[in-house]
Coordinates of C-alpha atoms and ligand atoms in Angstrom, one line a residue:
M666 CA -7.6 -23.9 42.5
T667 CA -6.2 -25.5 39.3
G668 CA -8.7 -28.0 37.8
D669 CA -11.7 -26.7 39.8
P670 CA -14.6 -27.0 37.4
A671 CA -16.2 -23.8 38.6
D672 CA -13.0 -21.9 38.2
I673 CA -12.5 -23.3 34.7
R674 CA -16.0 -22.3 33.6
D675 CA -15.4 -18.8 35.0
A676 CA -12.1 -18.6 33.1
L677 CA -13.8 -19.5 29.8
M678 CA -16.7 -17.0 30.4
R679 CA -14.2 -14.4 31.5
A680 CA -12.3 -14.9 28.2
V681 CA -15.5 -14.4 26.2
G682 CA -16.4 -11.3 28.1
R683 CA -13.0 -9.7 27.8
A684 CA -12.7 -10.6 24.1
L685 CA -16.1 -9.2 23.3
A686 CA -15.4 -6.0 25.2
W687 CA -12.1 -5.6 23.4
R688 CA -13.6 -6.2 20.0
E689 CA -16.2 -3.5 20.7
S690 CA -13.6 -1.0 21.9
V691 CA -11.6 -1.6 18.7
A692 CA -14.6 -0.9 16.5
H693 CA -15.0 2.6 18.1
G694 CA -11.5 3.4 19.4
P695 CA -8.2 4.5 17.8
Q696 CA -7.1 2.3 14.9
R697 CA -3.7 1.5 16.4
P698 CA -2.2 0.0 19.6
L699 CA -2.6 2.2 22.6
K700 CA 1.0 1.5 23.7
G701 CA 4.1 0.6 21.7
Y702 CA 6.5 -2.3 22.1
A703 CA 8.9 -0.5 24.3
E704 CA 6.2 0.7 26.7
I705 CA 4.5 -2.7 27.0
R706 CA 7.9 -4.3 27.6
A707 CA 8.8 -1.8 30.3
S708 CA 5.6 -2.4 32.2
A709 CA 5.6 -6.2 31.8
D710 CA 6.6 -8.7 34.5
F711 CA 9.3 -11.0 33.2
S712 CA 9.9 -12.9 36.5
T713 CA 9.1 -16.6 36.3
P714 CA 6.0 -17.4 38.4
E715 CA 6.7 -19.8 41.3
D716 CA 3.1 -20.2 42.5
G717 CA 0.2 -20.9 40.2
L718 CA -2.7 -18.4 39.8
G719 CA -6.4 -19.2 39.6
A720 CA -7.8 -19.9 36.2
E721 CA -10.0 -16.9 36.0
S722 CA -7.4 -14.6 37.4
T723 CA -4.9 -15.9 34.9
I724 CA -7.1 -15.0 32.0
A725 CA -7.9 -11.5 33.5
A726 CA -4.1 -10.9 34.0
L727 CA -3.4 -11.9 30.4
A728 CA -6.0 -9.6 29.0
D729 CA -4.8 -6.7 31.3
F730 CA -1.3 -7.2 30.0
A731 CA -2.0 -7.7 26.3
E732 CA -4.9 -5.4 25.4
P733 CA -3.0 -2.1 25.4
G734 CA -0.5 -3.5 22.9
L735 CA -3.0 -5.1 20.5
N736 CA -3.4 -3.5 17.1
A737 CA -6.8 -2.6 15.6
M738 CA -6.6 -5.3 13.0
T739 CA -10.3 -6.2 13.4
G740 CA -11.2 -2.5 13.2
P741 CA -13.3 -0.9 10.4
R742 CA -10.7 1.6 9.4
F743 CA -7.6 -0.5 9.5
F744 CA -5.8 -0.5 6.1
G745 CA -2.3 -1.5 7.2
W746 CA -1.0 -4.6 5.4
V747 CA -3.0 -7.0 3.3
I748 CA -4.7 -8.8 6.2
G749 CA -8.3 -9.8 7.1
A750 CA -10.3 -8.9 10.2
S751 CA -11.0 -12.2 11.9
H752 CA -14.7 -12.5 11.3
P753 CA -16.6 -13.1 14.5
V754 CA -18.3 -16.2 13.1
G755 CA -14.9 -17.6 12.3
V756 CA -13.6 -16.6 15.8
A757 CA -16.6 -18.4 17.4
A758 CA -15.9 -21.5 15.4
D759 CA -12.2 -21.2 16.4
W760 CA -13.1 -20.9 20.1
M761 CA -15.0 -24.2 19.8
T762 CA -12.1 -25.7 17.8
A763 CA -9.8 -24.8 20.7
A764 CA -12.3 -26.1 23.3
W765 CA -12.8 -29.3 21.4
G766 CA -9.1 -29.8 21.4
Q767 CA -8.8 -32.1 18.5
N768 CA -5.6 -33.3 17.0
T769 CA -6.2 -33.2 13.3
G770 CA -3.6 -35.6 12.0
N771 CA -5.9 -38.3 10.7
H772 CA -9.5 -39.2 10.1
H773 CA -9.7 -42.1 12.6
A774 CA -8.6 -39.8 15.4
T775 CA -11.1 -37.0 14.7
P776 CA -13.6 -37.8 11.9
S777 CA -15.4 -34.6 11.8
A778 CA -12.3 -32.4 11.6
A779 CA -11.2 -34.4 8.5
V780 CA -14.7 -34.1 7.0
A781 CA -14.9 -30.4 7.7
E782 CA -11.7 -30.0 5.7
E783 CA -13.1 -32.1 2.9
I784 CA -16.2 -30.0 2.7
A785 CA -14.4 -26.7 3.1
A786 CA -11.9 -27.8 0.4
R787 CA -14.7 -28.5 -2.0
W788 CA -16.3 -25.1 -1.3
L789 CA -13.0 -23.3 -1.7
L790 CA -12.3 -24.9 -5.1
D791 CA -15.8 -24.1 -6.3
I792 CA -15.7 -20.5 -5.1
L793 CA -12.2 -19.9 -6.5
R794 CA -13.2 -21.7 -9.7
L795 CA -10.2 -24.1 -9.6
P796 CA -10.3 -27.7 -10.9
S797 CA -12.5 -29.9 -8.6
G798 CA -9.8 -32.7 -8.6
C799 CA -7.3 -30.5 -6.7
S800 CA -6.1 -31.5 -3.2
V801 CA -6.1 -28.8 -0.5
G802 CA -3.8 -28.7 2.5
F803 CA -4.8 -26.5 5.5
V804 CA -1.7 -24.7 6.5
T805 CA -0.8 -21.6 8.7
G806 CA -0.8 -19.1 5.8
A807 CA 0.4 -18.4 2.3
T808 CA 4.0 -18.7 3.3
M809 CA 3.5 -22.4 4.1
A810 CA 1.1 -22.8 1.2
N811 CA 3.9 -21.5 -1.1
F812 CA 6.2 -24.0 0.6
V813 CA 3.9 -26.9 0.0
G814 CA 3.0 -26.0 -3.6
L815 CA 6.7 -25.6 -4.4
A816 CA 7.6 -28.9 -2.6
A817 CA 5.0 -30.7 -4.8
A818 CA 6.6 -28.9 -7.9
R819 CA 10.1 -29.9 -6.9
S820 CA 9.0 -33.5 -6.4
R821 CA 7.3 -33.7 -9.8
V822 CA 9.8 -32.0 -12.0
L823 CA 12.6 -34.1 -10.5
R824 CA 10.7 -37.3 -10.8
D825 CA 10.1 -36.5 -14.5
A826 CA 13.9 -36.2 -14.8
G827 CA 14.3 -39.7 -13.2
W828 CA 15.2 -38.4 -9.6
D829 CA 13.3 -39.3 -6.4
V830 CA 13.9 -36.2 -4.2
E831 CA 11.9 -37.5 -1.3
R832 CA 14.1 -40.6 -1.1
D833 CA 17.5 -39.2 -2.2
G834 CA 17.4 -35.5 -1.4
L835 CA 18.8 -32.7 -3.5
F836 CA 22.5 -33.6 -3.5
G837 CA 23.4 -34.9 -7.0
A838 CA 19.9 -34.1 -8.4
P839 CA 19.5 -32.6 -11.8
P840 CA 19.5 -28.8 -11.4
I841 CA 16.1 -27.1 -11.5
D842 CA 15.5 -23.8 -13.2
V843 CA 13.3 -21.6 -11.0
L844 CA 11.7 -18.6 -12.7
I845 CA 10.2 -15.8 -10.6
G846 CA 9.2 -12.2 -11.1
D847 CA 11.2 -9.3 -9.8
D848 CA 8.2 -8.2 -7.7
A849 CA 7.2 -11.5 -6.1
H850 CA 6.5 -11.6 -2.4
T851 CA 9.4 -12.2 0.0
T852 CA 7.8 -15.3 1.5
V853 CA 8.1 -17.1 -1.9
F854 CA 11.8 -16.6 -1.7
A855 CA 11.7 -17.9 1.9
A856 CA 9.9 -21.0 0.7
L857 CA 12.6 -21.5 -2.1
Q858 CA 15.3 -21.1 0.6
M859 CA 13.7 -23.7 2.9
L860 CA 13.3 -26.2 0.0
G861 CA 17.0 -26.1 -0.9
L862 CA 16.3 -24.2 -4.2
G863 CA 17.9 -21.0 -2.9
H864 CA 16.5 -17.5 -2.9
E865 CA 19.3 -16.2 -5.1
R866 CA 19.7 -19.1 -7.4
V867 CA 16.5 -18.1 -9.3
K868 CA 16.1 -16.7 -12.8
S869 CA 14.5 -13.3 -12.3
V870 CA 11.9 -12.2 -14.8
P871 CA 11.5 -8.5 -15.4
T872 CA 8.2 -6.8 -14.6
D873 CA 6.3 -3.7 -15.8
A874 CA 5.5 -0.6 -13.8
A875 CA 2.7 -2.4 -11.9
G876 CA 5.0 -5.3 -11.0
R877 CA 3.5 -7.7 -13.6
I878 CA 5.8 -10.2 -15.3
L879 CA 6.5 -9.2 -18.9
P880 CA 5.2 -12.1 -21.0
G881 CA 7.8 -11.6 -23.8
E882 CA 10.7 -11.7 -21.4
F883 CA 9.2 -14.7 -19.6
A884 CA 8.9 -16.6 -23.0
K885 CA 12.6 -15.8 -23.8
I886 CA 13.8 -17.0 -20.4
V887 CA 11.7 -20.2 -20.6
A888 CA 13.1 -20.9 -24.1
G889 CA 16.6 -20.8 -22.6
C890 CA 15.8 -23.5 -20.0
G891 CA 16.6 -27.1 -20.8
G892 CA 16.0 -29.3 -17.7
P893 CA 13.5 -29.5 -14.9
L894 CA 11.5 -26.2 -14.7
I895 CA 9.4 -24.5 -12.0
A896 CA 7.9 -21.0 -12.6
V897 CA 6.2 -18.9 -10.0
A898 CA 3.5 -16.4 -10.9
Q899 CA 1.7 -13.9 -8.7
A900 CA -2.0 -13.2 -8.5
G901 CA -2.1 -9.9 -6.6
Q902 CA 1.1 -7.8 -6.0
I903 CA 1.1 -6.5 -2.4
N904 CA 1.6 -2.9 -3.5
T905 CA -0.3 -2.6 -6.7
G906 CA -2.7 -5.5 -6.6
A907 CA -1.6 -6.4 -10.2
F908 CA -1.7 -9.9 -11.7
D909 CA 1.0 -11.7 -13.7
P910 CA -0.2 -13.1 -17.1
V911 CA -0.8 -16.5 -15.5
G912 CA -2.5 -18.2 -18.4
V913 CA 0.2 -17.3 -20.9
M914 CA 2.8 -18.4 -18.4
A915 CA 1.1 -21.7 -17.8
D916 CA 1.1 -22.5 -21.6
A917 CA 4.8 -21.6 -22.0
V918 CA 5.8 -23.7 -18.9
H919 CA 3.7 -26.7 -19.8
A920 CA 5.1 -26.8 -23.3
R921 CA 8.4 -27.5 -21.6
G922 CA 7.1 -30.0 -19.2
G923 CA 7.4 -27.6 -16.3
W924 CA 5.3 -26.7 -13.2
L925 CA 3.6 -23.3 -12.7
H926 CA 2.9 -22.3 -9.1
V927 CA 0.8 -19.3 -8.3
D928 CA 1.1 -17.1 -5.2
G929 CA -2.4 -15.8 -4.8
A930 CA -2.4 -15.0 -1.1
F931 CA -5.2 -12.5 -1.4
G932 CA -5.5 -11.9 -5.2
L933 CA -6.9 -15.4 -5.9
W934 CA -10.1 -14.2 -4.3
A935 CA -10.7 -12.0 -7.3
R936 CA -11.9 -15.2 -8.9
A937 CA -14.7 -15.3 -6.3
C938 CA -16.1 -12.0 -7.6
P939 CA -17.6 -11.8 -11.1
E940 CA -16.7 -8.1 -11.6
K941 CA -13.0 -8.8 -10.9
A942 CA -12.5 -12.4 -12.1
G943 CA -11.2 -11.2 -15.5
L944 CA -8.0 -10.1 -13.8
A945 CA -7.3 -13.7 -12.9
D946 CA -8.2 -15.3 -16.2
G947 CA -6.2 -18.4 -16.9
V948 CA -5.1 -18.8 -13.3
D949 CA -6.9 -22.2 -13.2
R950 CA -4.3 -23.6 -15.8
A951 CA -1.5 -23.5 -13.2
D952 CA -0.4 -26.6 -11.3
S953 CA -0.5 -25.3 -7.7
W954 CA -1.8 -22.2 -5.8
A955 CA -1.2 -20.6 -2.4
T956 CA -3.9 -18.6 -0.8
D957 CA -4.9 -17.3 2.6
G958 CA -8.0 -17.8 4.7
H959 CA -6.9 -15.1 7.2
K960 CA -6.8 -12.4 4.5
W961 CA -9.7 -11.9 2.2
L962 CA -11.8 -14.7 3.5
Q963 CA -11.5 -13.2 7.1
T964 CA -11.0 -16.4 9.0
P965 CA -9.1 -16.0 12.2
Y966 CA -5.4 -16.6 12.3
D967 CA -3.8 -18.8 11.3
C968 CA -5.2 -20.2 8.1
G969 CA -3.9 -20.7 4.6
Y970 CA -4.6 -23.2 1.8
A971 CA -2.1 -25.1 -0.3
I972 CA -4.0 -26.2 -3.5
V973 CA -2.4 -28.7 -5.9
A974 CA -3.8 -29.9 -9.2
H975 CA -1.9 -33.2 -8.9
P976 CA -2.8 -34.8 -5.6
E977 CA -0.3 -37.6 -5.9
D978 CA 2.6 -35.1 -6.2
H979 CA 1.1 -33.2 -3.2
R980 CA 0.9 -36.2 -1.0
R981 CA 4.2 -37.6 -2.0
A982 CA 6.0 -34.3 -1.2
M983 CA 4.3 -34.0 2.3
T984 CA 4.4 -37.6 3.5
A985 CA 7.3 -39.9 4.5
A986 CA 7.3 -43.0 2.4
A987 CA 6.9 -45.2 5.4
T988 CA 3.5 -43.8 6.3
Y989 CA 2.2 -43.2 2.8
L990 CA 1.9 -45.7 0.0
P991 CA 0.1 -44.5 -3.1
S992 CA -1.4 -48.0 -3.6
E993 CA -3.2 -47.6 -0.3
A994 CA -4.8 -44.3 -1.3
T995 CA -8.5 -44.2 -0.6
D996 CA -10.9 -41.2 -0.7
E997 CA -10.6 -41.0 3.0
R998 CA -8.8 -37.8 4.0
D999 CA -5.9 -37.8 6.3
P1000 CA -5.3 -34.0 6.8
S1001 CA -1.6 -34.6 7.7
H1002 CA -0.8 -36.1 4.3
L1003 CA -1.2 -32.6 2.7
V1004 CA 0.8 -30.4 5.1
P1005 CA 4.2 -30.5 6.8
E1006 CA 2.7 -31.1 10.3
L1007 CA 1.2 -34.2 11.9
S1008 CA -0.5 -32.6 15.0
R1009 CA -2.2 -29.4 14.4
R1010 CA -5.3 -27.2 14.8
S1011 CA -8.5 -28.2 13.0
R1012 CA -8.5 -25.2 10.6
G1013 CA -11.4 -26.7 8.6
F1014 CA -13.9 -25.7 11.2
A1015 CA -13.4 -21.9 11.0
T1016 CA -13.2 -22.1 7.2
W1017 CA -16.4 -24.1 7.1
A1018 CA -18.1 -21.6 9.4
V1019 CA -17.0 -18.4 7.5
I1020 CA -18.0 -19.8 4.1
R1021 CA -21.2 -21.1 5.5
H1022 CA -22.0 -17.7 7.0
L1023 CA -21.1 -15.5 4.1
G1024 CA -22.0 -17.8 1.2
R1025 CA -20.6 -17.5 -2.3
K1026 CA -22.6 -14.3 -2.8
G1027 CA -21.5 -12.7 0.5
I1028 CA -17.8 -13.3 -0.4
A1029 CA -18.3 -11.9 -3.9
E1030 CA -20.0 -8.9 -2.5
M1031 CA -17.3 -8.3 0.0
V1032 CA -14.5 -8.5 -2.5
A1033 CA -16.4 -6.2 -4.9
R1034 CA -17.1 -3.7 -2.1
H1035 CA -13.4 -3.6 -1.0
C1036 CA -12.3 -3.0 -4.7
R1037 CA -14.9 -0.2 -5.0
Q1038 CA -13.7 1.4 -1.8
A1039 CA -10.1 1.2 -2.9
S1040 CA -11.1 3.1 -6.1
R1041 CA -12.9 5.6 -4.0
F1042 CA -9.8 6.2 -1.9
A1043 CA -7.8 6.7 -5.1
E1044 CA -10.2 9.2 -6.6
A1045 CA -10.7 11.3 -3.4
L1046 CA -7.0 11.4 -2.5
G1047 CA -5.9 12.0 -6.0
R1048 CA -7.9 15.2 -6.1
E1049 CA -6.0 16.8 -3.3
P1050 CA -3.0 19.0 -4.4
G1051 CA 0.3 17.4 -3.5
I1052 CA -1.1 13.8 -3.1
A1053 CA -0.3 11.4 -5.9
V1054 CA -1.8 7.9 -6.3
I1055 CA 1.0 5.8 -7.8
N1056 CA -0.8 2.7 -9.0
E1057 CA -3.7 2.0 -11.3
V1058 CA -6.2 0.6 -8.8
V1059 CA -7.2 -2.7 -10.3
L1060 CA -8.1 -4.5 -7.0
N1061 CA -8.0 -3.4 -3.3
Q1062 CA -4.5 -1.9 -3.1
V1063 CA -3.7 1.8 -3.3
I1064 CA -0.2 3.3 -3.0
V1065 CA 0.1 7.0 -2.3
R1066 CA 2.9 9.6 -2.3
F1067 CA 2.8 12.9 -0.5
G1068 CA 4.9 15.9 -1.9
P1069 CA 7.5 15.8 -4.6
D1070 CA 8.9 12.7 -6.2
D1071 CA 12.3 12.9 -4.4
E1072 CA 13.8 12.4 -1.0
D1073 CA 12.0 15.3 0.4
G1074 CA 8.8 13.6 -0.7
D1075 CA 10.0 10.4 1.1
R1076 CA 10.4 12.3 4.3
L1077 CA 7.0 14.0 4.0
T1078 CA 5.3 10.7 3.2
E1079 CA 6.9 9.2 6.3
R1080 CA 5.7 12.1 8.4
V1081 CA 2.2 11.9 7.1
I1082 CA 2.0 8.2 7.8
A1083 CA 3.2 8.8 11.4
R1084 CA 0.6 11.6 11.8
I1085 CA -2.2 9.4 10.5
Q1086 CA -1.3 6.6 12.9
S1087 CA -1.1 8.9 15.9
D1088 CA -4.4 10.5 15.0
G1089 CA -5.9 7.0 15.0
V1090 CA -8.9 7.6 12.8
C1091 CA -7.5 5.1 10.4
F1092 CA -4.4 3.0 10.1
A1093 CA -2.1 3.0 7.0
G1094 CA 1.4 1.7 6.7
G1095 CA 4.4 2.5 4.6
G1096 CA 6.7 0.7 2.3
R1097 CA 9.1 1.1 -0.6
W1098 CA 8.0 0.9 -4.2
R1099 CA 10.3 1.6 -7.1
G1100 CA 12.8 3.1 -4.7
R1101 CA 10.4 5.6 -3.2
W1102 CA 8.6 5.7 0.2
V1103 CA 4.8 5.2 -0.2
M1104 CA 1.8 5.0 2.0
R1105 CA 0.0 1.7 1.4
L1106 CA -3.8 1.3 1.8
S1107 CA -5.1 -2.3 1.7
V1108 CA -8.9 -2.4 1.8
I1109 CA -9.6 -5.9 3.0
S1110 CA -11.5 -5.7 6.4
W1111 CA -15.0 -7.1 6.3
P1112 CA -16.4 -4.3 8.6
T1113 CA -15.3 -1.4 6.5
T1114 CA -18.2 0.7 5.3
D1115 CA -18.3 3.5 2.7
E1116 CA -18.6 5.9 5.6
D1117 CA -15.4 4.5 7.1
V1118 CA -13.7 5.3 3.8
A1119 CA -15.0 8.9 3.8
L1120 CA -13.8 9.4 7.4
S1121 CA -10.4 8.0 6.5
V1122 CA -10.0 10.1 3.4
A1123 CA -10.7 13.2 5.5
A1124 CA -8.2 12.1 8.1
I1125 CA -5.5 11.4 5.5
I1126 CA -6.0 14.7 3.8
G1127 CA -6.1 16.5 7.2
A1128 CA -2.8 14.9 8.2
W1129 CA -1.2 15.8 4.8
R1130 CA -2.3 19.5 5.2
A1131 CA -1.0 19.7 8.7
V1132 CA 2.4 18.2 7.8
R1133 CA 2.7 20.4 4.7
Q1134 CA 1.9 23.5 6.7
S1135 CA 4.5 22.7 9.3
A1136 CA 7.1 21.6 6.7
Ligands
PLP726 C1 0.5 -12.1 2.7 C2 1.2 -12.6 1.5 C3 2.0 -13.8 1.6 C4 2.3 -14.4 2.9 O1 1.2 -14.9 3.5 P1 1.1 -15.3 5.1 O2 -0.3 -15.6 5.3 O3 1.6 -14.0 5.8 O4 2.0 -16.4 5.3 C5 2.5 -14.3 0.4 N1 2.3 -13.7 -0.7 C6 1.5 -12.6 -0.9 C7 1.3 -12.0 -2.2 C8 0.9 -12.0 0.3 O5 0.1 -11.0 0.2

């Protein structure tokens, strides 16, 4: 059967049918996986297949196996983690991207994939109000975007100190001071680790109750730095949504000839929304930024953007000297010069499609709506006795405690979260904040309506009352 054109067409159509049916069931079904890891594993067939299976049957078998263990991440009442909901227009573009099968390394091989990235990059810079001369690499997510931004930073600050890190590596290089806030995202530490800068070798900057870097403390630490300097700021803390004082940090770092990188995986999108842009004032004065497509922009996985204000540093850090010579630079885009990979998916197509579909206004409205809905959650939950909203809701993040502010409260909070998840009306996750267990609500899915918020508030309060009663 393999290779039979009719069977292949049937396989593609079957995939469309199953995917559509699944998306519809998620919209109306429980906001959680139907089965857990252990259960899926126990029922799965691990034996290596000897004989092939027809194309359509293979797709059907895959869907049968996978669907029960898929989470409701595209659902309207899914508030677990800060992640988007794979907008159908982006998914459609991504289906075509897969079907077109383009290797996006360079513009000769696949001209339109390179141009789609060029256009999407221009749109992104415009919508996020970042300098139009920035270069943009299309990576898998903010983790890799942090890696790329910090690689460019490393290249530049060492070059300024007379050291070529691309050629000579880090052994014997002048030491770099790396400044980072106490409440930065773990993936930034992972990026530092991969770049040979070490996740423990940093100078930690104290933060306030919301996780924001304290500007006075930051200035003091910068004043104590002598050599090459990289500082990392955060636009959007994953628990509180808070922003570091990026503009003030940029001025202090630049006065010392350093580089400021911003992790704005989701928070950078505040700049797309006039009501919220004030939170991110001065963010455009940084040197590099990491953000995600698969969070607030709602592109399908995987998609992130590494944005750098100094394109030469960006390209130098990502390209082996043999294949990239600055003197040969043209305005023709070779996507591989801005990311670690050579062969990869054409992420520009889905980004192009989602931005084209929503438009600047649609994105601004979506961000504003999610922030409004987060505030609504905080107001409604905060009115219920025994429920405390821990953060000042400045963006789309809400953290909540159930019961007393002690270990009993930790246990109650954990039980309420488990109850909410098993009820399945909405999905909320848990995490630690300032030593205590909290429930985290991230309002960031494009399909979420105000009615979904009301239903979810009722479900959360119902779960809390049930747990309290049985406690
Ligand atoms: C999600 C997130 C990341 C990591 O992004 P991925 O897309 O998962 O790689 C980094 N920083 C912050 C603040 C985030 O919210």
